[in-house]
């Protein structure tokens, strides 16, 4: 519907619609587009890094610039690209998969997005005056003593966007627990919904640690506090703890929903129900739980002592067990299935060995004694790119191919999809496989140049060539998106002959999703109906009025206020008049919250008669 | 459903739990509990930081700095305010709007006096002991932890007052009952955090 009406409406009306929307399907598009833009920015930064490291003793960018590039690349990719992609996918799929008309808090959904967006914009505006340059991990005292305002942008940008993420997490928790259609018991939920649930729990308990860490850093940098300043009695290891108490769960926040969508995709395109469904659920929950027990494996060389290191090493290795369960269950689902190698499935199948390699190196790194050798070398860079690119990015591509019809009503061109896959896949392994060996040969991470004669030339050249292949793959994918939106074929409700509820309603769904809430009769509810019923969902209720939430501009204003406040806080160290800007921003935020609080927002009803006119909702 | 939500509820009517009578109310109820879960991690992180930095870099150590009398009074006041908010919610469940507002008003007064005493306490440390936010890591950690709590109290006060004023004329209904309920949950949470602050910061500070 969105694209169709967008063409009929004027540009202004469409813009206003998106600025005020509380519809989860449109918010998914907002997340996707802004995440996509940040992904391109982060990708460009990566390309510049690789060009600098293409040949020894290179001078393509200055050392200071290089520090800014690596910091912004990491920060952007994790917080501003991967996170919104995850939220885009959760927004489009979760409410539909559980048979809900929207999320539990449509208003907060919009607020979460705009906070994320303004935080990301704030962070990237730093490019004009000097970007953050202390690494995405922002270790103190490097970060607290970094001159200029770069790190202040980091602190405030992440604080604002982090608040948005937290709100999003709570929203999905309540949505999944309270809004499921009749019959959709927990153990009938699609794996993607399950992983979205666990990821939301992780967001809820991990992000506040980052919030506190960022507050402390802000107090140190902007208000003269001494948390991380040893001359005042401070202790910079506190930052490391807070950052990784958040940071390790964060990697699972990113990868769990991807595990979930791979499970859905594999079962759909193998025409088999997921092998070991309950084991998959159990493994997801276990990974989520263990994810909180292992943060100090990033701090083996900090000097916590052998006992702490051993405990965290063992806990870390334990995570490989539930992860292994998942890998085998995916393989067993495909085993003996009727496999269709669509573009989505191609990314999925490529994910399995790629991610497994990342898991292997993870267990290697978890051996604390050995990590003294690996730590802060390119070996670590190789490890986390295997899990994050080979896992999360492959997963996002797969998920986009899979759910594109639900989002936009058109199927991404399959041929172009596969054409984009191959250069990306080959480029990925070219870039990162060799980095394991560069790391083992002693090439440190985050260094501006390497020298000729150290035997690192060929490896780095290969790595850079790989980066260009990945760029090519991304460009083909973008081309595919454009071509598809111009002349792609219109998608039916169920183009993949799939199994879950989102495919029981038109593509794209009407804005109220389900005309009548469906009755779920088993795992893979649509498949159950295809096998045992007439292929359509049985409604759980008679046709009646549908209650819908109102659009609202307040989320935008609340977020805008915090953006202004962030700017003011950053610059008040130079000139105290900026404090007025900060206060003005705070007042915009609080004022908007006040308006929200005192103005009733009851939503409206779509009447039964209007629904009847529109004909059958599910075909 | 929506217009019915605005109908004023009178004592003796159903439902007994107006805060959970609608789906919106149920969602708010659950969502707010989750929010408090996140807040718990937030305060846990602050407590951890405080414990790591206690007495660090400061000339006046905690043992010397803190006096228990004032803090004890503050504790009693805040605990009492939690009790009065329980009364308020009790009356909400009986759909007795007037009494609910009255008890909430008392809660707000107690909360405000707590805040006043806290400001006085901070003043005292600054002027008598030069124990400030920027004087030492201990100072930073102390004012951050206790100040975050104070900020929560202030926000809670503004929130409850806004609710009371906004609904003063129209009384209780299914739309605002969850809002009241959730605000009272928040108030209890603040109280629980204070109990920890009293124990960890002040009592343990005195013991050494
Ligand atoms: C079997 C599972 C895994 C194990 C045992 C593991 C283990 C480790 C260890 C020990 C380190 C620290 C290395 C060092 O700094 O010396 C590390 C770094 C890292 N891992 Fe993993 N990991 C696993 C899975 C993942 C996953 C699934 C992701 C993301 C989706 C991930 C992302 C990262 C990142 C981003 C870093 C580097 C952080 C930095 O220093 O910037 N890991 N991993
Ligand atoms: Cu980790």
Tab-separated table of C-alpha atoms in Angstrom, chain B:
chain	number	residue	atom	x	y	z
B	1	UNK	CA	-14.118	0.900	22.835
B	2	UNK	CA	-12.249	4.158	22.931
B	3	UNK	CA	-14.995	6.520	24.029
B	4	UNK	CA	-16.046	4.191	26.793
B	5	UNK	CA	-12.545	4.539	28.108
B	6	UNK	CA	-13.219	8.167	28.961
B	7	UNK	CA	-16.333	7.489	31.029
B	8	UNK	CA	-15.790	8.522	34.603
B	9	UNK	CA	-15.736	5.610	36.977
B	10	UNK	CA	-17.601	5.935	40.269
B	11	UNK	CA	-17.132	4.032	43.526
B	12	UNK	CA	-19.017	0.769	43.605
B	13	UNK	CA	-18.782	0.230	39.864
B	14	UNK	CA	-16.734	-2.469	38.237
B	15	UNK	CA	-13.969	-3.123	37.284
B	16	UNK	CA	-11.932	-3.813	40.335
B	17	UNK	CA	-8.621	-3.421	38.519
B	18	UNK	CA	-9.233	-0.475	36.211
B	19	UNK	CA	-5.543	-0.300	35.352
B	20	UNK	CA	-5.650	-3.665	33.661
B	21	UNK	CA	-9.148	-3.575	32.191
B	22	UNK	CA	-8.058	-2.613	28.676
B	23	UNK	CA	-5.405	-4.071	26.398
B	24	UNK	CA	-3.650	-0.705	26.425
B	25	UNK	CA	-3.601	-0.840	30.214
B	26	UNK	CA	-2.231	-4.374	30.244
B	27	UNK	CA	0.478	-3.406	27.789
B	28	UNK	CA	1.450	-0.387	29.850
B	29	UNK	CA	1.544	-2.452	33.003
B	30	UNK	CA	3.851	-5.074	31.502
B	31	UNK	CA	5.964	-2.603	29.558
B	32	UNK	CA	6.558	-0.553	32.639
B	33	UNK	CA	7.728	-3.544	34.602
B	34	UNK	CA	10.238	-4.217	31.858
B	35	UNK	CA	11.310	-0.596	31.941
B	36	UNK	CA	11.971	-0.939	35.648
B	37	UNK	CA	14.072	-4.003	34.847
B	38	UNK	CA	16.241	-1.815	32.641
B	39	UNK	CA	16.382	0.844	35.338
B	40	UNK	CA	17.609	-1.807	37.735
B	41	UNK	CA	20.592	-2.484	35.502
B	42	UNK	CA	21.179	1.240	35.278
B	43	UNK	CA	21.311	1.672	39.026
B	44	UNK	CA	23.299	-1.547	39.456
B	45	UNK	CA	25.943	-0.104	37.158
B	46	UNK	CA	25.982	3.109	39.160
B	47	UNK	CA	26.280	1.201	42.429
B	48	UNK	CA	29.146	-0.827	41.026
B	49	UNK	CA	30.924	2.330	39.952
B	50	UNK	CA	30.343	3.929	43.328
B	51	UNK	CA	31.734	0.958	45.219
B	52	UNK	CA	34.809	0.916	43.011
B	53	UNK	CA	35.460	4.616	43.577
B	54	UNK	CA	34.389	5.028	47.184
B	55	UNK	CA	36.835	7.254	49.069
B	56	UNK	CA	39.145	7.361	46.046
B	57	UNK	CA	41.037	10.605	45.655
B	58	UNK	CA	39.035	12.369	48.360
B	59	UNK	CA	40.377	14.205	51.365
B	60	UNK	CA	37.295	13.605	53.458
B	61	UNK	CA	36.399	9.936	53.501
B	62	UNK	CA	32.878	8.598	53.648
B	63	UNK	CA	33.108	7.698	57.311
B	64	UNK	CA	33.815	11.264	58.282
B	65	UNK	CA	31.597	12.863	55.700
B	66	UNK	CA	28.242	11.250	56.290
B	67	UNK	CA	25.988	11.870	59.246
B	68	UNK	CA	23.123	9.458	59.688
B	69	UNK	CA	20.519	11.683	61.367
B	70	UNK	CA	19.400	13.660	58.368
B	71	UNK	CA	19.609	10.697	56.032
B	72	UNK	CA	17.571	8.659	58.450
B	73	UNK	CA	14.829	11.267	58.432
B	74	UNK	CA	14.942	11.370	54.655
B	75	UNK	CA	14.589	7.591	54.553
B	76	UNK	CA	11.558	7.669	56.810
B	77	UNK	CA	9.972	10.373	54.704
B	78	UNK	CA	10.470	8.510	51.450
B	79	UNK	CA	9.305	5.203	52.889
B	80	UNK	CA	6.193	6.908	54.197
B	81	UNK	CA	5.562	8.410	50.795
B	82	UNK	CA	5.607	4.914	49.357
B	83	UNK	CA	2.977	3.912	51.888
B	84	UNK	CA	0.780	6.876	51.034
B	85	UNK	CA	1.008	5.997	47.362
B	86	UNK	CA	-0.179	2.509	48.242
B	87	UNK	CA	-3.221	4.107	49.875
B	88	UNK	CA	-3.787	6.103	46.739
B	89	UNK	CA	-3.802	3.001	44.575
B	90	UNK	CA	-6.014	1.237	47.091
B	91	UNK	CA	-8.558	3.980	46.594
B	92	UNK	CA	-8.079	3.803	42.863
B	93	UNK	CA	-9.066	0.159	42.941
B	94	UNK	CA	-12.211	1.187	44.791
B	95	UNK	CA	-12.701	3.819	42.095
B	96	UNK	CA	-12.679	6.539	44.738
B	97	UNK	CA	-11.036	9.338	42.814
B	98	UNK	CA	-11.123	12.045	45.469
B	99	UNK	CA	-9.353	9.992	48.089
B	100	UNK	CA	-6.833	8.808	45.543
B	101	UNK	CA	-5.951	12.392	44.642
B	102	UNK	CA	-5.698	13.290	48.297
B	103	UNK	CA	-3.231	10.521	49.076
B	104	UNK	CA	-1.254	11.276	45.969
B	105	UNK	CA	-1.077	14.879	47.093
B	106	UNK	CA	0.397	13.765	50.402
B	107	UNK	CA	2.843	11.576	48.499
B	108	UNK	CA	3.955	14.549	46.454
B	109	UNK	CA	4.458	16.672	49.560
B	110	UNK	CA	6.576	14.005	51.190
B	111	UNK	CA	8.570	13.540	48.002
B	112	UNK	CA	9.190	17.249	47.732
B	113	UNK	CA	10.416	17.486	51.299
B	114	UNK	CA	12.738	14.564	50.676
B	115	UNK	CA	14.146	16.432	47.713
B	116	UNK	CA	14.537	19.610	49.728
B	117	UNK	CA	16.474	17.787	52.411
B	118	UNK	CA	18.663	16.153	49.813
B	119	UNK	CA	19.554	19.517	48.320
B	120	UNK	CA	20.357	20.779	51.798
B	121	UNK	CA	22.539	17.733	52.394
B	122	UNK	CA	24.503	18.318	49.190
B	123	UNK	CA	24.951	21.981	50.085
B	124	UNK	CA	26.323	20.938	53.423
B	125	UNK	CA	28.944	18.609	51.898
B	126	UNK	CA	29.996	21.231	49.404
B	127	UNK	CA	30.378	24.057	51.868
B	128	UNK	CA	31.650	22.268	54.940
B	129	UNK	CA	33.860	19.646	53.352
B	130	UNK	CA	34.547	20.887	49.804
B	131	UNK	CA	33.244	17.546	48.684
B	132	UNK	CA	32.098	18.375	45.147
B	133	UNK	CA	31.349	16.690	41.869
B	134	UNK	CA	34.757	17.629	40.510
B	135	UNK	CA	36.887	17.398	43.648
B	136	UNK	CA	37.616	13.678	43.403
B	137	UNK	CA	36.507	10.446	41.784
B	138	UNK	CA	34.661	9.712	45.019
B	139	UNK	CA	32.790	12.991	44.700
B	140	UNK	CA	31.873	12.300	41.074
B	141	UNK	CA	30.624	8.825	41.907
B	142	UNK	CA	28.691	9.928	44.982
B	143	UNK	CA	26.859	12.797	43.332
B	144	UNK	CA	26.181	10.759	40.233
B	145	UNK	CA	24.596	7.847	42.081
B	146	UNK	CA	22.640	9.851	44.629
B	147	UNK	CA	21.922	12.598	42.099
B	148	UNK	CA	20.506	10.127	39.586
B	149	UNK	CA	18.161	8.982	42.291
B	150	UNK	CA	17.275	12.562	43.135
B	151	UNK	CA	16.627	13.236	39.461
B	152	UNK	CA	14.260	10.283	39.415
B	153	UNK	CA	12.422	11.689	42.425
B	154	UNK	CA	12.073	15.047	40.697
B	155	UNK	CA	10.797	13.458	37.515
B	156	UNK	CA	8.364	11.336	39.490
B	157	UNK	CA	7.018	14.413	41.251
B	158	UNK	CA	6.504	16.310	37.996
B	159	UNK	CA	4.815	13.291	36.495
B	160	UNK	CA	2.401	12.683	39.354
B	161	UNK	CA	1.517	16.362	39.610
B	162	UNK	CA	0.855	16.499	35.863
B	163	UNK	CA	-1.474	13.520	36.151
B	164	UNK	CA	-3.296	14.996	39.144
B	165	UNK	CA	-3.845	18.361	37.508
B	166	UNK	CA	-4.783	16.961	34.141
B	167	UNK	CA	-7.443	14.668	35.540
B	168	UNK	CA	-8.633	16.779	38.472
B	169	UNK	CA	-11.882	17.706	36.754
B	170	UNK	CA	-12.827	14.557	34.961
B	171	UNK	CA	-11.998	11.900	37.521
B	172	UNK	CA	-10.909	8.355	37.043
B	173	UNK	CA	-11.493	6.407	33.847
B	174	UNK	CA	-10.134	3.381	32.068
B	175	UNK	CA	-7.825	5.598	30.048
B	176	UNK	CA	-6.009	7.285	32.891
B	177	UNK	CA	-6.143	4.516	35.494
B	178	UNK	CA	-3.131	2.698	33.992
B	179	UNK	CA	-1.232	5.976	33.949
B	180	UNK	CA	-1.805	6.476	37.660
B	181	UNK	CA	-0.937	2.918	38.394
B	182	UNK	CA	2.303	3.013	36.462
B	183	UNK	CA	3.324	6.275	38.095
B	184	UNK	CA	2.865	4.664	41.487
B	185	UNK	CA	4.988	1.703	40.396
B	186	UNK	CA	7.687	4.172	39.467
B	187	UNK	CA	7.414	5.771	42.848
B	188	UNK	CA	7.878	2.435	44.612
B	189	UNK	CA	10.887	1.712	42.495
B	190	UNK	CA	12.490	4.988	43.493
B	191	UNK	CA	11.859	4.054	47.073
B	192	UNK	CA	13.498	0.651	46.716
B	193	UNK	CA	16.545	2.243	45.116
B	194	UNK	CA	16.785	4.614	48.036
B	195	UNK	CA	16.796	1.740	50.489
B	196	UNK	CA	19.840	0.427	48.687
B	197	UNK	CA	21.463	3.839	48.664
B	198	UNK	CA	20.819	4.195	52.382
B	199	UNK	CA	22.417	0.830	53.010
B	200	UNK	CA	25.286	0.832	50.556
B	201	UNK	CA	26.260	4.483	50.608
B	202	UNK	CA	25.410	5.689	54.091
B	203	UNK	CA	25.341	2.708	56.443
B	204	UNK	CA	28.258	0.931	54.832
B	205	UNK	CA	29.963	4.284	54.489
B	206	UNK	CA	29.741	4.808	58.217
B	207	UNK	CA	30.995	1.331	58.997
B	208	UNK	CA	33.980	1.935	56.773
